XYZ file of C-alpha atoms in Angstrom:
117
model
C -44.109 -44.460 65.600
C -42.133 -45.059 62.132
C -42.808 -46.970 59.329
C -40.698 -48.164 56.560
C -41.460 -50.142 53.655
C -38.794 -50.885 51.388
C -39.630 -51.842 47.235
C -37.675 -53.061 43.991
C -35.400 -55.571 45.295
C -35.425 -58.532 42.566
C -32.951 -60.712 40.763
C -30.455 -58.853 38.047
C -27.568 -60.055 35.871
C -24.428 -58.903 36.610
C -23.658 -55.759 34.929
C -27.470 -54.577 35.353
C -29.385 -52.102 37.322
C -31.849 -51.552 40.264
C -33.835 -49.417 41.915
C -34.923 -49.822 45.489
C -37.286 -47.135 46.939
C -37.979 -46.449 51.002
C -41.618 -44.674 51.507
C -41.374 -43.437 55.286
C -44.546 -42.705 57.247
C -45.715 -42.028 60.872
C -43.855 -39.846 63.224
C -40.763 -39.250 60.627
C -39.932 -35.791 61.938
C -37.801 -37.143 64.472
C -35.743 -39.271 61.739
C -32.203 -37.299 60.656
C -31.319 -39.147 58.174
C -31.804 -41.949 56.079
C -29.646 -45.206 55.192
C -29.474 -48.404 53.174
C -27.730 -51.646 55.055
C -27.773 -55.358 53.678
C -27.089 -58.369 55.130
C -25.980 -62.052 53.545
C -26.657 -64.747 55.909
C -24.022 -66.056 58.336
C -22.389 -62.303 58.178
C -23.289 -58.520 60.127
C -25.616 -56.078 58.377
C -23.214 -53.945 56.805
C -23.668 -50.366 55.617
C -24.166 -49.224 52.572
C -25.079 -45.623 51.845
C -26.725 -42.561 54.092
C -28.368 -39.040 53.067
C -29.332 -37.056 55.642
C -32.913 -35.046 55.429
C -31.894 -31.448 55.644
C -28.715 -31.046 53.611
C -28.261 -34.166 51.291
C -25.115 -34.972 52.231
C -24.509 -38.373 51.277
C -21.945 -40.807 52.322
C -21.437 -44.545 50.620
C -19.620 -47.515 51.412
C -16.360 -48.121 49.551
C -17.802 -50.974 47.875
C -20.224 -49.172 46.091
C -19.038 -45.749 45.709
C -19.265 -44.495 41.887
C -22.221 -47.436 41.713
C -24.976 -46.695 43.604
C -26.780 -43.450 44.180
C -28.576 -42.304 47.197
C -31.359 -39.523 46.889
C -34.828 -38.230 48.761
C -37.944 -36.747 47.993
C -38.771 -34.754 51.033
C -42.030 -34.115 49.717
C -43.335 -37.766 49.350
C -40.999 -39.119 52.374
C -38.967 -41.131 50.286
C -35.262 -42.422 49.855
C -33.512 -44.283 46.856
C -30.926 -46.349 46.165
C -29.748 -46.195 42.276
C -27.754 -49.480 41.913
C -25.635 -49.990 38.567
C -23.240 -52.016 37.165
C -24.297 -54.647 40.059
C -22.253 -57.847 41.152
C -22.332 -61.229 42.757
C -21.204 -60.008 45.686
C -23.987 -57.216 46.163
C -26.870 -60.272 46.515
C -28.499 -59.303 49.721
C -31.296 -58.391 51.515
C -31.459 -55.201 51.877
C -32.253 -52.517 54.477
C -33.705 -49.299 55.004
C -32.831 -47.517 57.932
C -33.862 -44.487 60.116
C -31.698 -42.426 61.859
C -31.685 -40.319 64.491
C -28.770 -38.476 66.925
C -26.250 -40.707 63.983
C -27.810 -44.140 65.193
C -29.927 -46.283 62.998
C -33.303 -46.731 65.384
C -35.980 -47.471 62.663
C -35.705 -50.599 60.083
C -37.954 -51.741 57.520
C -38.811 -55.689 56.448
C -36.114 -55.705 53.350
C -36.164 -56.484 50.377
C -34.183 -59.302 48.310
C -31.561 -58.253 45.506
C -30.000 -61.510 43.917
C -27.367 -60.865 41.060
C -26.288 -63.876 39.242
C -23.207 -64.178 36.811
């Protein structure tokens, strides 16, 4: 079994910054990777940014590429999402995903992140 619990969603101005954090526990040596998704209501969960375990390779949507930052902490079984400069359009709840073989398998609850202008 996998846990995640997802923290530091919260409402911003636009232009301003956030930091969400993903603390993984359970059986997490089965997870590959690790993701962020969000979702507005009335549209699909949409990706937003990936890092997998072993290497760090990251990958980020083209919506928020040279934005947000992805990183771990292998030690404490944690992932982070660095947003700056947010906007409007980034209000969302948002996701933390577990992945395994490339698919997403665990989620956590989400967290809110509501930028006004």
């Amino acid at each position: 079994q996998v846990q995640l619990v997802e923290s530091g969603g919260g409402l911003v101005q636009a232009g301003g910054s956030l930091r969400l954090s993903c603390a993984a526990s359970g059986r997490t040596f089965s997870i590959q990777g690790m993701g962020w998704f969000r979702q507005t209501p009335g549209k699909e969960r949409e990706f937003v940014a990936t890092i997998s375990w072993s290497g760090g390779r990251t990958y980020y949507a083209d919506s928020v590429k040279g934005r947000f930052t992805i990183s771990r902490d292998n030690a404490k079984n944690t992932v982070y999402l660095q947003m700056n400069n947010l906007k409007p359009e980034d209000t969302a709840v948002y996701y933390c995903a577990g992945s395994e073989g490339g698919t997403p398998r665990y989620w956590g609850q989400g967290t809110q992140v509501t930028v006004s202008s």
